Coordinates of C-alpha atoms and ligand atoms in Angstrom, one line a residue:
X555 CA 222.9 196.9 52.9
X556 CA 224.4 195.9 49.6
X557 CA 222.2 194.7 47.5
X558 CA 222.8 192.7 44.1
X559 CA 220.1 192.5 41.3
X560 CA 220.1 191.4 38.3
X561 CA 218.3 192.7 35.5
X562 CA 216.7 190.6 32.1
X563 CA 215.1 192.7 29.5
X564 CA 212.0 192.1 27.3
X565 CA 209.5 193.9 25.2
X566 CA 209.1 197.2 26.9
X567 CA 209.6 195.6 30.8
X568 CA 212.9 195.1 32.7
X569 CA 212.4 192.3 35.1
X570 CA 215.0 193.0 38.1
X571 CA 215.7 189.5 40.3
X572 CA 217.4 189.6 43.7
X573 CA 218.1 186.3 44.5
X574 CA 218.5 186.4 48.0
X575 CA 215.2 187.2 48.6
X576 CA 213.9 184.3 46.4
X577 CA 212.5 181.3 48.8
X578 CA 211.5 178.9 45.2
X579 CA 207.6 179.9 46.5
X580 CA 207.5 179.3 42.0
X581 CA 204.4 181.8 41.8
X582 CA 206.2 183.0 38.8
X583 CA 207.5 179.0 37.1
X584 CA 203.7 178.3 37.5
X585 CA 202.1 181.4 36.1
X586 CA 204.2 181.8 33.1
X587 CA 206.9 178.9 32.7
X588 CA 208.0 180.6 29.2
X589 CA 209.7 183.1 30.7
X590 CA 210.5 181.8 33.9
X591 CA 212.3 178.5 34.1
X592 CA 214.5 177.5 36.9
X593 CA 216.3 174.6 34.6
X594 CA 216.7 177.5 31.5
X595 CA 220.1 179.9 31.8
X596 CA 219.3 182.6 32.0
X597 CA 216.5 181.3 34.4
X598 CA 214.2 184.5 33.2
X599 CA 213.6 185.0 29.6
X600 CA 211.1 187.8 29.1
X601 CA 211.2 186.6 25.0
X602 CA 208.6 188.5 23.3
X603 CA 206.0 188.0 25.7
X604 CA 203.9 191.3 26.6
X605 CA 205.0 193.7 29.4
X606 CA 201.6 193.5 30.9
X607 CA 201.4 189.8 31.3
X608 CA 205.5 189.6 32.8
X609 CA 204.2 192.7 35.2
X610 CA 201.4 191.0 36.6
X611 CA 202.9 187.5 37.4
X612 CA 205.5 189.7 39.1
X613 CA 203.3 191.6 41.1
X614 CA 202.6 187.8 42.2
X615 CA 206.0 187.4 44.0
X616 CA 205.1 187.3 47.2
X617 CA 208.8 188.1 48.6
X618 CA 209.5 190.5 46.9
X619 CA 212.5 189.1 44.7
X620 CA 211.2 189.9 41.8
X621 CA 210.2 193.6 40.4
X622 CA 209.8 195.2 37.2
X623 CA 210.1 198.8 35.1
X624 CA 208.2 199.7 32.0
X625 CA 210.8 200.7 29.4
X626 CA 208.1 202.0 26.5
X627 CA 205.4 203.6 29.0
X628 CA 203.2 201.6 31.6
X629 CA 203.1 202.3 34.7
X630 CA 205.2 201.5 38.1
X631 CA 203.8 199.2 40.2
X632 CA 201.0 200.7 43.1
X633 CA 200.9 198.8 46.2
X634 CA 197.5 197.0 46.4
X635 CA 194.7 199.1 48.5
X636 CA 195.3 197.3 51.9
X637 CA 198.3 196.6 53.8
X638 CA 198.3 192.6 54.8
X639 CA 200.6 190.9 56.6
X640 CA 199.7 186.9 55.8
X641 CA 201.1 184.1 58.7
X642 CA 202.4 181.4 56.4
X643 CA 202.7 178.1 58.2
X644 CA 206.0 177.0 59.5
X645 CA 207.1 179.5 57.4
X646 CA 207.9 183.4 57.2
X647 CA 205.2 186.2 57.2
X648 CA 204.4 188.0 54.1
X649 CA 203.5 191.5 53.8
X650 CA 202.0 193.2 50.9
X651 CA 201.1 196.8 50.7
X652 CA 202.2 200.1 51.1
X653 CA 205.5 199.3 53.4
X654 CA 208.2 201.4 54.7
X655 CA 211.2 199.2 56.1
X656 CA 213.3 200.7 58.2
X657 CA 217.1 198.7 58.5
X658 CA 219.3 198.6 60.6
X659 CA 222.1 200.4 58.5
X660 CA 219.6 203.7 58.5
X661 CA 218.2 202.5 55.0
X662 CA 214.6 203.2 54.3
X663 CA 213.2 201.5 51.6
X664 CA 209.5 201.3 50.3
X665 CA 208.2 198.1 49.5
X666 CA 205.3 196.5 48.1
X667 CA 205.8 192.9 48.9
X668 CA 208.1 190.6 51.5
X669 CA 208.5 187.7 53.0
X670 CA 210.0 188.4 56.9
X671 CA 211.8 185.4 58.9
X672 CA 209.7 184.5 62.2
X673 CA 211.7 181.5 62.6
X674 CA 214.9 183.2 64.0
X675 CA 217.5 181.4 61.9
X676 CA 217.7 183.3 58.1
X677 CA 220.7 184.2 57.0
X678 CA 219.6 187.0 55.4
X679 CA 217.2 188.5 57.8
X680 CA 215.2 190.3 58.2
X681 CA 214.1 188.6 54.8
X682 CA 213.1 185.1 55.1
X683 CA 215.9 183.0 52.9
X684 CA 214.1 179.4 53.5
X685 CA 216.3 178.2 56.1
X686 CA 212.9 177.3 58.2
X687 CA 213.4 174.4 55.9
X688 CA 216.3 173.0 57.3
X689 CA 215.9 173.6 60.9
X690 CA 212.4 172.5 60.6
X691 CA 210.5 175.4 62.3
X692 CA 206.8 174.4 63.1
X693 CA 203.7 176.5 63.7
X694 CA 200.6 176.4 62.0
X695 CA 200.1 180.1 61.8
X696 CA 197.0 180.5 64.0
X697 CA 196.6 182.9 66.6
X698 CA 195.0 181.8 69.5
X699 CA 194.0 185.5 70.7
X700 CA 195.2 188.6 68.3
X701 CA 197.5 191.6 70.1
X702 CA 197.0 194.1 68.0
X703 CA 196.6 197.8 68.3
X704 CA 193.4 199.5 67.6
X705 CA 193.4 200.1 64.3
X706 CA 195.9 202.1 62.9
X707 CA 196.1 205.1 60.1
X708 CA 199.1 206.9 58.6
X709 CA 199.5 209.9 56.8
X710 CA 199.8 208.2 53.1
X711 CA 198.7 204.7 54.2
X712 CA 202.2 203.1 54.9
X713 CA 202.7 200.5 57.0
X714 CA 206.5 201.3 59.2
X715 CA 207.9 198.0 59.6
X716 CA 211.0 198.2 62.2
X717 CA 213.1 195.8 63.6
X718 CA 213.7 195.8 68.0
X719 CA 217.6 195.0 67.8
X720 CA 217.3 191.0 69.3
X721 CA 213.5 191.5 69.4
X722 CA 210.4 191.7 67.5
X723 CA 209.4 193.1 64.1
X724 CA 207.4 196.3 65.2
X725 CA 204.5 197.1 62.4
X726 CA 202.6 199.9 62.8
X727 CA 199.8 201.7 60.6
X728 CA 197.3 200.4 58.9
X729 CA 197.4 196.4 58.4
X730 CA 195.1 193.6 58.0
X731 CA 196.7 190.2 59.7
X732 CA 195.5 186.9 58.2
X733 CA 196.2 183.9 59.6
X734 CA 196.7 180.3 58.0
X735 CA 192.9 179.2 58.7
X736 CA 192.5 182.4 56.9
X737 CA 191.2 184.3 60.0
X738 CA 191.5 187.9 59.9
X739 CA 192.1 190.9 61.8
X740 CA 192.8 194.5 61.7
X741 CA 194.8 197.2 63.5
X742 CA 197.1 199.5 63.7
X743 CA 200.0 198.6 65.8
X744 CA 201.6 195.1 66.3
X745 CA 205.0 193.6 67.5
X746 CA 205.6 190.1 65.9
X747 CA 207.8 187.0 67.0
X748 CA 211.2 187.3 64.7
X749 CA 212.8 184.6 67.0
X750 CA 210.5 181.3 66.8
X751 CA 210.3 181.5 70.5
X752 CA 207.0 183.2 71.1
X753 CA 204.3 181.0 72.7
X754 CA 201.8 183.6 71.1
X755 CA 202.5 183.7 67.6
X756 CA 202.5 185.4 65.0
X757 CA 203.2 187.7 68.2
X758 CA 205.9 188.6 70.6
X759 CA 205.4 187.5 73.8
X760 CA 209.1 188.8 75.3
X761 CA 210.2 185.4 74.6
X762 CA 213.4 186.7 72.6
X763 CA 215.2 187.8 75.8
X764 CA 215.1 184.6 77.8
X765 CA 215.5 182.6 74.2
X766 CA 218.7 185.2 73.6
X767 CA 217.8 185.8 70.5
X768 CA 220.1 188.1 68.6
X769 CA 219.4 190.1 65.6
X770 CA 220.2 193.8 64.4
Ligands
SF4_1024 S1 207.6 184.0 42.7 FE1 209.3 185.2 43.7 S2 209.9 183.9 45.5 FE2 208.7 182.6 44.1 S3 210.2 181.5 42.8 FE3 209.5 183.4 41.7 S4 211.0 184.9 42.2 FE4 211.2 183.3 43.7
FES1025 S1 211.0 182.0 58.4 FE1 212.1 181.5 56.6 S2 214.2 181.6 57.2 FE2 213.1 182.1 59.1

């Protein structure tokens, strides 16, 4: 997958953007509107403000758009100490952690932070790109029952995230799920709805195949 960031420079800190992945979630306009302001051009201006304070509102992105690299020392970011997937309602999961994506191209890239489509419709899945919006996708994010493995462990903590071609997002290793009444549950092996369709969510139920849902 080609990917196309862009990269601002500051103080010591490279911030790197990728815009598709950006859903305006505005973690970053909020925590530090000097150097990130959507009306500005460009939008991010790091300016003179410290590497440490643009590193940590970007460890805030919760989609993953943003990222950064320490030009005078400091170091990269870790992924925080748990893998969680959060349900966000009528929108896309988030998953922060240790996380090992596998594409559907062969890529393999390690995360620390994204924002998945459950609704079916992103143009840019397996990345959530906000069309939820428009097509007005609904669930609260609450799990009536939770289908998860017993909980997981891998060798260095990762959590494999896979994709079932026209199916579900298949996690597996360590994970913590949280839903949107801020429930909570761990485990180590789960497949969740990527189509909307599930009458289980966050999880598959094997609604994707009579739904036809398509996906690579
Ligand atoms: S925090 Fe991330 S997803 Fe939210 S507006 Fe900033 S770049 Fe976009
Ligand atoms: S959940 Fe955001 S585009 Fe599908």
């Amino acid at each position: 997958m080609e990917r196309k960031i862009r990269q601002y420079e500051g103080e010591g800190i490279v911030v790197e953007f990728e815009a598709v992945r950006c859903i305006h979630a505005e973690e970053c306009i909020h925590s530090l509107p000097e150097v990130f302001d959507a009306k500005a051009r460009p939008w991010i201006q790091p300016g003179d403000t410290s590497a440490a304070a643009i590193a940590d509102v970007v460890r805030r992105c919760p989609t993953g758009a943003l990222h950064y690299r320490h030009t005078a020392g400091g170091a990269a970011e870790e992924p925080p100490g748990e893998n969680t997937l959060r349900v966000m309602p009528d929108g896309p999961l988030y998953l922060a952690g240790r996380l090992r994506l596998h594409l559907p191209d062969g890529d393999v890239r390690e995360e620390t932070r994204m924002a998945l489509c459950r609704c079916g419709d992103s143009n840019n899945k397996p990345f959530c790109d906000n069309t939820h919006l428009e097509k007005n996708f609904s669930d609260p994010g609450i799990a009536v029952e939770h289908l998860m493995g017993p909980k997981g462990d891998s060798a260095d903590g990762a959590l494999t995230v896979k994709l079932a071609p026209n199916g579900p997002i298949l996690l597996a290793g360590p994970l913590r799920v949280v839903t949107a009444d801020d429930g909570s549950t761990e485990g180590g092996k789960g497949a969740f709805c990527r189509c909307g369709s599930s009458g289980s969510k966050p999880y598959c139920d094997g609604s994707h195949a009579v739904a036809g849902f398509l996906a690579d």
